[in-house]
GROMACS .gro file of N, CA, C and O in nm:
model
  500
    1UNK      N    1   0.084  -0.118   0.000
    1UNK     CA    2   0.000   0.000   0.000
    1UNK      C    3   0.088   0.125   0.000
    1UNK      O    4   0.193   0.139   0.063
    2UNK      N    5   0.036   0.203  -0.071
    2UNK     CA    6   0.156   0.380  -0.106
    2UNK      C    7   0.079   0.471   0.011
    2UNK      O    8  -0.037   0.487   0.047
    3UNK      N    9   0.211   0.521   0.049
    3UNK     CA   10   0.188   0.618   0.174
    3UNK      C   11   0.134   0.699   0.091
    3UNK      O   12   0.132   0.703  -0.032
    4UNK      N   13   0.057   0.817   0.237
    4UNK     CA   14   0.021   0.912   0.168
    4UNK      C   15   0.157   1.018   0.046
    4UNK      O   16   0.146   1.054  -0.071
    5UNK      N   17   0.238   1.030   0.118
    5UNK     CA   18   0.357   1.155   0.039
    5UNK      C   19   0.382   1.032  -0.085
    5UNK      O   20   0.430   1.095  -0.180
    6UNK      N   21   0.373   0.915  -0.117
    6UNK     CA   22   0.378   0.874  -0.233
    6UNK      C   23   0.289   0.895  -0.299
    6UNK      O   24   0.320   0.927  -0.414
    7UNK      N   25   0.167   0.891  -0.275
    7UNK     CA   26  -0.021   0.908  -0.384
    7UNK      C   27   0.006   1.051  -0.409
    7UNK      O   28  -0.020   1.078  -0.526
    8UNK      N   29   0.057   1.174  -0.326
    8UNK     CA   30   0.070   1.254  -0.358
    8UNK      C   31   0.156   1.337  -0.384
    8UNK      O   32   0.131   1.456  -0.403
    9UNK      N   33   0.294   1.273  -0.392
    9UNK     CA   34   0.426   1.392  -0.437
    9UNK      C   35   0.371   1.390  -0.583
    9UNK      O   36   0.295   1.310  -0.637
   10UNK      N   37   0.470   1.573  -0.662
   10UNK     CA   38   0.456   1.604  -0.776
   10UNK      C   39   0.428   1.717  -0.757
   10UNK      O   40   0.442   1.776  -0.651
   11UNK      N   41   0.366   1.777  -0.895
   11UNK     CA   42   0.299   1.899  -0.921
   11UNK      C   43   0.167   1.887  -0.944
   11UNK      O   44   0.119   1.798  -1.014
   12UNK      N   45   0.077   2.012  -0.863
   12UNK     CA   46  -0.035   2.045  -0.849
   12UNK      C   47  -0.085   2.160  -0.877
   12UNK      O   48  -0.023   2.253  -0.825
   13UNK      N   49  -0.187   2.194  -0.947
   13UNK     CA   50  -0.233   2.317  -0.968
   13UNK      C   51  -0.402   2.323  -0.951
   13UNK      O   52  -0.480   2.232  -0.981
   14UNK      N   53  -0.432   2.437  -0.903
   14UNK     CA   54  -0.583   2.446  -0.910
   14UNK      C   55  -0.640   2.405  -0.970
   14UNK      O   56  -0.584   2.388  -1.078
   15UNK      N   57  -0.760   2.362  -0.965
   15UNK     CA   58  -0.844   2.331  -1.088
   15UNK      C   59  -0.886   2.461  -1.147
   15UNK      O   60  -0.883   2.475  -1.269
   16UNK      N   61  -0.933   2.579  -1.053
   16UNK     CA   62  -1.009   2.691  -1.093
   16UNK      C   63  -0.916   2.791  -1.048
   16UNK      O   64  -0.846   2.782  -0.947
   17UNK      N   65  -0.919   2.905  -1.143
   17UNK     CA   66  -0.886   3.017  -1.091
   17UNK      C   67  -0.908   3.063  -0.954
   17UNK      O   68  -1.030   3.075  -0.942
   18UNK      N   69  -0.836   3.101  -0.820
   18UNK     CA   70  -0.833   3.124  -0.734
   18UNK      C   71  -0.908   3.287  -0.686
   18UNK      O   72  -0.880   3.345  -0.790
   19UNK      N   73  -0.969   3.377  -0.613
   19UNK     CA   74  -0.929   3.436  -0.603
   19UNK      C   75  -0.804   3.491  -0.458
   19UNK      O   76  -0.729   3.417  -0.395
   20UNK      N   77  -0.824   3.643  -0.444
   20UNK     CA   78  -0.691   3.665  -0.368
   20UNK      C   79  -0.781   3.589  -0.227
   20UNK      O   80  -0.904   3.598  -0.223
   21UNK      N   81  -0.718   3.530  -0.140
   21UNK     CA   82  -0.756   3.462  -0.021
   21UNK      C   83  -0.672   3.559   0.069
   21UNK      O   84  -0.568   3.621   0.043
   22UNK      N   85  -0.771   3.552   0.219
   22UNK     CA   86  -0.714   3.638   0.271
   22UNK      C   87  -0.588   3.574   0.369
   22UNK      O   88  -0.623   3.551   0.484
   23UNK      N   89  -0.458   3.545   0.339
   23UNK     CA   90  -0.367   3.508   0.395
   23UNK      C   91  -0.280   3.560   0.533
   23UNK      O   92  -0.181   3.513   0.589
   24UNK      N   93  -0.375   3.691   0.561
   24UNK     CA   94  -0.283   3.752   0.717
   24UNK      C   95  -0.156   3.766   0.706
   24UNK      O   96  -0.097   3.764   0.814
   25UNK      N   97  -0.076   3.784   0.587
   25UNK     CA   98   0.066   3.750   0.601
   25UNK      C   99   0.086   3.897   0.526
   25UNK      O  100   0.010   3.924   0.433
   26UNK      N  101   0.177   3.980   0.562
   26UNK     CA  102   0.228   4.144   0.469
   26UNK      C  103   0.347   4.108   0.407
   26UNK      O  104   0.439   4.186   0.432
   27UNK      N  105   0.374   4.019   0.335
   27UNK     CA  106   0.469   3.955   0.257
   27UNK      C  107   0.472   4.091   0.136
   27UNK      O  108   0.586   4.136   0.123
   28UNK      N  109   0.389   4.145   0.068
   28UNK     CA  110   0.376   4.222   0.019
   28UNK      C  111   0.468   4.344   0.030
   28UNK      O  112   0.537   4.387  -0.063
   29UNK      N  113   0.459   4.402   0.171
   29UNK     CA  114   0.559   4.505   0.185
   29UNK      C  115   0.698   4.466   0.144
   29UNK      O  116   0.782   4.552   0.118
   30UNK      N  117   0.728   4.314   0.136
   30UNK     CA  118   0.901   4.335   0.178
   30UNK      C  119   0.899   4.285   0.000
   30UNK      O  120   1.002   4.328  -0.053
   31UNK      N  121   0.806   4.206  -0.104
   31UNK     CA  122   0.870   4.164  -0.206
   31UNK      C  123   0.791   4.255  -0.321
   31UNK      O  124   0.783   4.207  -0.434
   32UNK      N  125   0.741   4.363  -0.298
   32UNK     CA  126   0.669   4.460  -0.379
   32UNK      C  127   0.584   4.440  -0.459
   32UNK      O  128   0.562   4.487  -0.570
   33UNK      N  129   0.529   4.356  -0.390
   33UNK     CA  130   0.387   4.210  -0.513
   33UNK      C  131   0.303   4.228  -0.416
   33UNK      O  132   0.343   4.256  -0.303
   34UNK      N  133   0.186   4.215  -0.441
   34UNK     CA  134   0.073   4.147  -0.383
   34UNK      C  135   0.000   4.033  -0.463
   34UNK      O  136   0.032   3.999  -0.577
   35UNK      N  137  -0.081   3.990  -0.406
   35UNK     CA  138  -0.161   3.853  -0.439
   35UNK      C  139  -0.232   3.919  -0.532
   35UNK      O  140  -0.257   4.040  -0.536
   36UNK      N  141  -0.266   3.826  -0.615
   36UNK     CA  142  -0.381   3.826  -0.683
   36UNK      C  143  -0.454   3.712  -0.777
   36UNK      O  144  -0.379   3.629  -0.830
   37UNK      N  145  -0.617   3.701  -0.803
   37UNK     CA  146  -0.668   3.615  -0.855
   37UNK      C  147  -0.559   3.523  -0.986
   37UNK      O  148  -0.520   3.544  -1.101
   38UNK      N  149  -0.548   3.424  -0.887
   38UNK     CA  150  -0.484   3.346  -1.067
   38UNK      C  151  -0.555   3.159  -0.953
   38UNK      O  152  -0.639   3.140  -0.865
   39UNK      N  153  -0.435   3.052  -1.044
   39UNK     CA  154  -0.401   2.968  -1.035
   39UNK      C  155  -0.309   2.924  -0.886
   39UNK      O  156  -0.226   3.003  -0.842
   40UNK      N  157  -0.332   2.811  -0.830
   40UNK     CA  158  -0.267   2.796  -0.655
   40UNK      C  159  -0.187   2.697  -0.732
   40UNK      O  160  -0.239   2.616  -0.808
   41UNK      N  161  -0.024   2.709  -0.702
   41UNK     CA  162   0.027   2.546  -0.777
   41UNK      C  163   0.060   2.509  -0.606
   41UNK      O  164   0.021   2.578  -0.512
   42UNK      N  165   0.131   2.402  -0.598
   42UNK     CA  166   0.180   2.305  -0.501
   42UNK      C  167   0.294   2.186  -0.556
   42UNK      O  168   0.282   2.120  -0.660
   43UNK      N  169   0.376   2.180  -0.484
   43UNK     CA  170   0.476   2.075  -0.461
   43UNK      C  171   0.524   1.991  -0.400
   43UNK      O  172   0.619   2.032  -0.333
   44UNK      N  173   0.503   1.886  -0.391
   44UNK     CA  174   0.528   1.806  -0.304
   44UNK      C  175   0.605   1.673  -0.331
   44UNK      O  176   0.559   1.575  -0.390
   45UNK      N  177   0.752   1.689  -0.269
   45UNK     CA  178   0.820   1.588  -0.333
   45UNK      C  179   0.968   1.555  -0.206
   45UNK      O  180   0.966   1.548  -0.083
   46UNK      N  181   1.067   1.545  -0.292
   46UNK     CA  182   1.185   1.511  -0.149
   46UNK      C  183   1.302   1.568  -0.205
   46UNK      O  184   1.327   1.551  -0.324
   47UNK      N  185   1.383   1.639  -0.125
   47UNK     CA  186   1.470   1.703  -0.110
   47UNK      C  187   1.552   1.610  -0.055
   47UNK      O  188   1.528   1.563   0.056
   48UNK      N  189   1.688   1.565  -0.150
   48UNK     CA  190   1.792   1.506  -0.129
   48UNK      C  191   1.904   1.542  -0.046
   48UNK      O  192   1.982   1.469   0.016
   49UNK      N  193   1.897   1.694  -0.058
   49UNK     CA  194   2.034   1.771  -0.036
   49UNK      C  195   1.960   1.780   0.132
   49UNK      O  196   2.050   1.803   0.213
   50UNK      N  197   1.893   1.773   0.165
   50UNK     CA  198   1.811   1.790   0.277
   50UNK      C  199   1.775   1.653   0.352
   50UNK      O  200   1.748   1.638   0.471
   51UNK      N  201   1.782   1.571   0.265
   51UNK     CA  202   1.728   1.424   0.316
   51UNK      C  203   1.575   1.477   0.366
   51UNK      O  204   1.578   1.491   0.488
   52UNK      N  205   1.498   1.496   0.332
   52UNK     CA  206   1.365   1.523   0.380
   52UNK      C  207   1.261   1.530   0.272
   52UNK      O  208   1.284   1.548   0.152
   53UNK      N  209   1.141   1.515   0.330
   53UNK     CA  210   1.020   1.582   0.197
   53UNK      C  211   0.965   1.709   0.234
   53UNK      O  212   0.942   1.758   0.344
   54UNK      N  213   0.947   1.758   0.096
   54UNK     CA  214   0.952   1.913   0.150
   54UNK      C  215   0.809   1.941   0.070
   54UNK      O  216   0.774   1.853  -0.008
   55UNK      N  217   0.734   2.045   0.083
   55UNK     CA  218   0.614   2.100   0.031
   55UNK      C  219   0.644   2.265   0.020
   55UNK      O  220   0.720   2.333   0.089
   56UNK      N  221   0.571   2.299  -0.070
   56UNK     CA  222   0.543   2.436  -0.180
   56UNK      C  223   0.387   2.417  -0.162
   56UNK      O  224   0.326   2.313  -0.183
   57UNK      N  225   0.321   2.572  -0.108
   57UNK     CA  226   0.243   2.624  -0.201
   57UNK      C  227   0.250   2.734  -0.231
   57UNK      O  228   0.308   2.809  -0.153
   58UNK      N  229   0.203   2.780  -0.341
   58UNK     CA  230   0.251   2.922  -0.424
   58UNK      C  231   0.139   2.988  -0.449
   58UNK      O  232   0.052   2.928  -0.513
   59UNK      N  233   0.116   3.112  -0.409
   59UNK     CA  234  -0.002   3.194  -0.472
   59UNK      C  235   0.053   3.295  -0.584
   59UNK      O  236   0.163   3.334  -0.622
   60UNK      N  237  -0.090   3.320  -0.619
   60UNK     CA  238   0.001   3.409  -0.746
   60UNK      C  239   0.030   3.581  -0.728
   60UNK      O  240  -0.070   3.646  -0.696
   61UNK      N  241   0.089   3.617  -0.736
   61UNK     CA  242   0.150   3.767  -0.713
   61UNK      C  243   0.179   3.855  -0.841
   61UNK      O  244   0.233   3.805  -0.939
   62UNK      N  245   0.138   4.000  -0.838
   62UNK     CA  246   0.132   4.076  -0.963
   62UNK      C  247   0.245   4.215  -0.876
   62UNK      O  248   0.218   4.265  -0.767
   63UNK      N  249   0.364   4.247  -0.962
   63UNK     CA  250   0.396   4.363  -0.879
   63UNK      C  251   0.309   4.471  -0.849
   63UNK      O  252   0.189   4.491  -0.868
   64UNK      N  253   0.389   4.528  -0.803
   64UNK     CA  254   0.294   4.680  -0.753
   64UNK      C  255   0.344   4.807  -0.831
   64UNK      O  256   0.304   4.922  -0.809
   65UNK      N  257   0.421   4.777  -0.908
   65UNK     CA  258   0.467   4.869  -1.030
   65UNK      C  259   0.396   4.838  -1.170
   65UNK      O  260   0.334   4.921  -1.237
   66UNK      N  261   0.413   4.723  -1.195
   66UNK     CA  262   0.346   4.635  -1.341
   66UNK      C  263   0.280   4.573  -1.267
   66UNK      O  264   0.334   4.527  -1.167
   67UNK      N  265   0.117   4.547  -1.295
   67UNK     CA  266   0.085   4.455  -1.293
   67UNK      C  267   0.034   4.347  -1.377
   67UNK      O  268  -0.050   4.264  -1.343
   68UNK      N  269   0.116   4.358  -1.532
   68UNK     CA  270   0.156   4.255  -1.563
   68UNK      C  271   0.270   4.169  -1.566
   68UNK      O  272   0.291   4.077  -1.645
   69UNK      N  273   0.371   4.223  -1.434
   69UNK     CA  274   0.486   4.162  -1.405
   69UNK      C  275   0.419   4.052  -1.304
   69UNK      O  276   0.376   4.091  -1.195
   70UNK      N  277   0.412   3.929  -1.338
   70UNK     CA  278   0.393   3.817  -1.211
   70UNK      C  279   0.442   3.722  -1.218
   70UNK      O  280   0.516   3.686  -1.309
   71UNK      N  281   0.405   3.647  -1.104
   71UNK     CA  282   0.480   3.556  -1.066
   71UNK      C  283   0.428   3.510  -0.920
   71UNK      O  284   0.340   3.577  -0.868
   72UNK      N  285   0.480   3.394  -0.851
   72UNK     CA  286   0.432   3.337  -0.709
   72UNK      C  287   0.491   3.399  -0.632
   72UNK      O  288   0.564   3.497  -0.645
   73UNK      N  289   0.445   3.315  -0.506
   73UNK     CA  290   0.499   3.381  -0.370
   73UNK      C  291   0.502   3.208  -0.307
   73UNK      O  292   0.411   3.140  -0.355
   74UNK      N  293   0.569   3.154  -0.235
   74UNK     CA  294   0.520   3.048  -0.132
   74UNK      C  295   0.496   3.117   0.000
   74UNK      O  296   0.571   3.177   0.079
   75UNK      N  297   0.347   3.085  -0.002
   75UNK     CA  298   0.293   3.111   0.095
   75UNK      C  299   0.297   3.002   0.256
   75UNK      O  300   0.256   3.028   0.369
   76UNK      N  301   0.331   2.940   0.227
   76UNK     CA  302   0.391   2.801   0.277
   76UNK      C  303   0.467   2.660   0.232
   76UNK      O  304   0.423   2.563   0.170
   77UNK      N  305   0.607   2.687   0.293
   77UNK     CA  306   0.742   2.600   0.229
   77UNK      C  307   0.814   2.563   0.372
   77UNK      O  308   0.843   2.620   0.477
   78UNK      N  309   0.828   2.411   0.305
   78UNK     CA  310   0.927   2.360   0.433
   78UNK      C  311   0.888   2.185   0.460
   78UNK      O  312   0.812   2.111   0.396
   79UNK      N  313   0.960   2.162   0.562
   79UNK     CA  314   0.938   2.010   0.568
   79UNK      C  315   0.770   1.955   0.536
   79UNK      O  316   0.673   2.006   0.593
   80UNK      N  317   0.760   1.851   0.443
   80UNK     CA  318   0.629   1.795   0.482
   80UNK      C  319   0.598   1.674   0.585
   80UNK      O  320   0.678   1.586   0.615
   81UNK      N  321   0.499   1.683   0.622
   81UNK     CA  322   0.437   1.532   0.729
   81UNK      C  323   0.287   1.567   0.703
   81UNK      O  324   0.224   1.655   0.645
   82UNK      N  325   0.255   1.431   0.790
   82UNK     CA  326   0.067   1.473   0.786
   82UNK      C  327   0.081   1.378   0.885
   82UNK      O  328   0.181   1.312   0.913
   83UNK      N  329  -0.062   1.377   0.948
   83UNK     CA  330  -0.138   1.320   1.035
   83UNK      C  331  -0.261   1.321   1.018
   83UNK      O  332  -0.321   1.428   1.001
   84UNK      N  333  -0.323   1.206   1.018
   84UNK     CA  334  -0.498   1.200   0.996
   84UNK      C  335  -0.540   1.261   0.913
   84UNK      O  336  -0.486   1.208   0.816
   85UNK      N  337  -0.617   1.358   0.866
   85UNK     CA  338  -0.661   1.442   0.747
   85UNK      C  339  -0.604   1.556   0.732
   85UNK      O  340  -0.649   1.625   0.640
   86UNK      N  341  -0.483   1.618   0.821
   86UNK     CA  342  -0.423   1.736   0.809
   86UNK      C  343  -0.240   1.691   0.731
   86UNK      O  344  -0.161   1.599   0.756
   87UNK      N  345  -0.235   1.803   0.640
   87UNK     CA  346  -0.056   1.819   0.583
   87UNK      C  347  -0.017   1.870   0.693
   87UNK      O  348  -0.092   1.940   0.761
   88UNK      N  349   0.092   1.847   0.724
   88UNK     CA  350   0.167   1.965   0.825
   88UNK      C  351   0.308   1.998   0.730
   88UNK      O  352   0.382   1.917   0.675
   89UNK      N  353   0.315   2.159   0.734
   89UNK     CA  354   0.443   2.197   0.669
   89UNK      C  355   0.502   2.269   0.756
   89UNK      O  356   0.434   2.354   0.814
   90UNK      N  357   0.657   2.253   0.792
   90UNK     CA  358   0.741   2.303   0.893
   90UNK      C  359   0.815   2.349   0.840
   90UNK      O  360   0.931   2.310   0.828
   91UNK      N  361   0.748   2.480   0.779
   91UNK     CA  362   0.825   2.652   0.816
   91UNK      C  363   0.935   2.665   0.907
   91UNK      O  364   1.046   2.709   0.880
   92UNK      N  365   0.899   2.629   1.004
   92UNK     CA  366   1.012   2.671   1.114
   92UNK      C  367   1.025   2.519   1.191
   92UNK      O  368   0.997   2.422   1.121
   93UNK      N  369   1.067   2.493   1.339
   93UNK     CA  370   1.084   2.340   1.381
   93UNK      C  371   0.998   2.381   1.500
   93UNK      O  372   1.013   2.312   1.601
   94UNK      N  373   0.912   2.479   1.507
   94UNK     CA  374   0.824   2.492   1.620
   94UNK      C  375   0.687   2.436   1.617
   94UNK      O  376   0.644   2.335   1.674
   95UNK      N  377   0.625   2.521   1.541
   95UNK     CA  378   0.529   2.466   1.528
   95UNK      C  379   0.410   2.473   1.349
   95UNK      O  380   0.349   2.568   1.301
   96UNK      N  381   0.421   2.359   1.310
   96UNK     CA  382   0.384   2.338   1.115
   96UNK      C  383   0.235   2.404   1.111
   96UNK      O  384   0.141   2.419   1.190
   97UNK      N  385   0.257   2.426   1.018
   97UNK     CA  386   0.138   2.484   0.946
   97UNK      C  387   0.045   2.332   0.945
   97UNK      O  388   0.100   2.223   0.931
   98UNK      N  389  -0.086   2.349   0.959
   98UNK     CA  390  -0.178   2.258   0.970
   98UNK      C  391  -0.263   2.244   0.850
   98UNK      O  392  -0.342   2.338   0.840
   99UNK      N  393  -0.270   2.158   0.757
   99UNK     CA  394  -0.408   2.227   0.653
   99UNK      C  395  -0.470   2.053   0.609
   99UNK      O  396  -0.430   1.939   0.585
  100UNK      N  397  -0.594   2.136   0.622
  100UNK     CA  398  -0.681   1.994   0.643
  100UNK      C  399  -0.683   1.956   0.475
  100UNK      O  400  -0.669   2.042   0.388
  101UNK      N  401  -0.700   1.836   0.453
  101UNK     CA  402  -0.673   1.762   0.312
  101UNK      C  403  -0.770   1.671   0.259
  101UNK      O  404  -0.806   1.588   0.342
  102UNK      N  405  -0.818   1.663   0.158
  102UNK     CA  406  -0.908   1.510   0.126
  102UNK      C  407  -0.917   1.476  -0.022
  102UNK      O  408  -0.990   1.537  -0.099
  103UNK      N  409  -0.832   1.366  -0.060
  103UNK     CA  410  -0.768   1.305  -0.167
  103UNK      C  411  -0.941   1.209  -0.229
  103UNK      O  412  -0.980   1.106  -0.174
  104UNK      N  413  -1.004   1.269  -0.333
  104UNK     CA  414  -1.061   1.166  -0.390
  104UNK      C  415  -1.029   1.174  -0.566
  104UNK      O  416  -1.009   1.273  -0.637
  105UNK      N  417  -1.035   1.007  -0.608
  105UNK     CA  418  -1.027   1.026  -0.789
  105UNK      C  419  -0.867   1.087  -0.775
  105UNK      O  420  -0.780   1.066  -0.691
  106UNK      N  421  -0.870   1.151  -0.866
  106UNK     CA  422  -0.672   1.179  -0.878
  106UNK      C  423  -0.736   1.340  -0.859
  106UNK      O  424  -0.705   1.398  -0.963
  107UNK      N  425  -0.815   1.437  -0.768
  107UNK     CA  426  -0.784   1.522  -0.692
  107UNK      C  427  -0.742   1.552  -0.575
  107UNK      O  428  -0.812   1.481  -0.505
  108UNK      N  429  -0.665   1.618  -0.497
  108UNK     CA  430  -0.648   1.680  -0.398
  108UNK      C  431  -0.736   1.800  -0.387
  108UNK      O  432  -0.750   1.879  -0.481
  109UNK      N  433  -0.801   1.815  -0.255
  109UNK     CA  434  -0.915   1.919  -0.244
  109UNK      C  435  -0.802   1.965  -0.068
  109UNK      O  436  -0.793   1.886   0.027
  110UNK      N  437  -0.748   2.074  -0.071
  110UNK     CA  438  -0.724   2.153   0.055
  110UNK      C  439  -0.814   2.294   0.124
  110UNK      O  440  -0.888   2.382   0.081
  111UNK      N  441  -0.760   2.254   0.246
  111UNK     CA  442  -0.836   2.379   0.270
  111UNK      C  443  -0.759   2.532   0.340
  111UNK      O  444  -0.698   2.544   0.446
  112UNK      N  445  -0.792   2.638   0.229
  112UNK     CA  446  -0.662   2.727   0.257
  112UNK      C  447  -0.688   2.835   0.310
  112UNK      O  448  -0.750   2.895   0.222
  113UNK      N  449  -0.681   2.894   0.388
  113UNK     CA  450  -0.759   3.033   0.466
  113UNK      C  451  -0.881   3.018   0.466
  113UNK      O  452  -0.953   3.117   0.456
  114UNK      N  453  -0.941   2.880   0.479
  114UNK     CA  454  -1.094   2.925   0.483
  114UNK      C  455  -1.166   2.871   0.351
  114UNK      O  456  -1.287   2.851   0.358
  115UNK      N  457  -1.098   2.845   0.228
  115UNK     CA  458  -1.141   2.808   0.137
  115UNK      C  459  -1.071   2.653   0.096
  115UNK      O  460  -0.958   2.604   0.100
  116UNK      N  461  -1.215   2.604   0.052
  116UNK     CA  462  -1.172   2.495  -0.027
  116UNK      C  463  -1.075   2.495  -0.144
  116UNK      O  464  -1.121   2.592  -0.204
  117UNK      N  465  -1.012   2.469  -0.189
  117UNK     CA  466  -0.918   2.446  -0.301
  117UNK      C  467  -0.902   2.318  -0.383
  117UNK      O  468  -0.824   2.243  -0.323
  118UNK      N  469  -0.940   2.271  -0.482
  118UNK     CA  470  -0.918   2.152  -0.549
  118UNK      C  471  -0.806   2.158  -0.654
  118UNK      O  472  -0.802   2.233  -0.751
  119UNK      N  473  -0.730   2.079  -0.624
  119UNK     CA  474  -0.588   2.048  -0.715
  119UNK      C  475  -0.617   1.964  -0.779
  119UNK      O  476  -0.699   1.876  -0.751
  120UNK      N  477  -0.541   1.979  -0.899
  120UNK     CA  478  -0.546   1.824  -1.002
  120UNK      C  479  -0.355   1.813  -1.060
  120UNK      O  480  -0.283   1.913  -1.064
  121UNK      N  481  -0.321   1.716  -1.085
  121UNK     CA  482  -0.162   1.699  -1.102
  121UNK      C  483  -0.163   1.772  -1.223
  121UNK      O  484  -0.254   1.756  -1.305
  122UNK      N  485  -0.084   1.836  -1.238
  122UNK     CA  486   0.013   1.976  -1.349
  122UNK      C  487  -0.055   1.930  -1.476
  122UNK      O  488  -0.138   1.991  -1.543
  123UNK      N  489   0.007   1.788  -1.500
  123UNK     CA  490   0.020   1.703  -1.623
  123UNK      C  491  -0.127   1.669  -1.634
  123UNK      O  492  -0.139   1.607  -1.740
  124UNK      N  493  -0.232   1.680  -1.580
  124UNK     CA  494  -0.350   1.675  -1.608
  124UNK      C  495  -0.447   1.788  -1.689
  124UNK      O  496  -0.556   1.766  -1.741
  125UNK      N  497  -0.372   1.916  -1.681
  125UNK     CA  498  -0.406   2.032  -1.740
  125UNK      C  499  -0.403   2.056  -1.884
  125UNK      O  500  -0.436   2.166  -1.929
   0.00000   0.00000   0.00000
């Protein structure tokens, strides 16, 4: 039987256009982007140089000069684990980000500030 980080390492992207979610985070001030409506990708795979599995998720970001200059942000990066229906990603070694998860058919459906999110693998697009 395949662990969970096996059914689900790779690339992931929304199914639907996202919009901006409200993330509590002023990441904005320091990389001169803010969020905005696009596509959520995700990564989830293993870091050799690290010996660990690591997770990406990326929102999408438009500068604040151009805003047709864009590009992501990871809004959460760092070790992966899970437990029961939650990912945990460890940002830091204190305490992981929690986000509840539920794998049916070849989607991933998360839940991200409050919103549902359904992923489908990259290569499915």
């Amino acid at each position: 039987m395949l662990s969970l980080f096996d059914t689900i390492q790779g690339n992931w992207i929304s199914t639907d256009i996202v919009p901006v979610l409200d993330h509590k985070s002023n990441f904005s001030n320091w990389i001169e982007a803010s969020a905005v409506p696009g596509y959520i990708t995700l990564y989830i795979g293993y870091d050799t140089n690290k010996a660990k599995n690591v997770c990406w998720i990326n929102i999408p970001v438009a500068s604040h000069y151009n805003l047709e200059d864009k590009g992501y942000f990871s809004i959460y990066s760092g070790r992966f684990d899970h437990m029961e229906n939650k990912i945990l990603i460890w940002q830091n070694e204190q305490v992981p980000a929690e986000i509840p998860y539920l794998i049916s058919d070849a989607e991933l459906e998360l839940l991200l500030f409050g919103r549902k999110v359904k992923f489908k693998r990259k290569t499915d697009l």
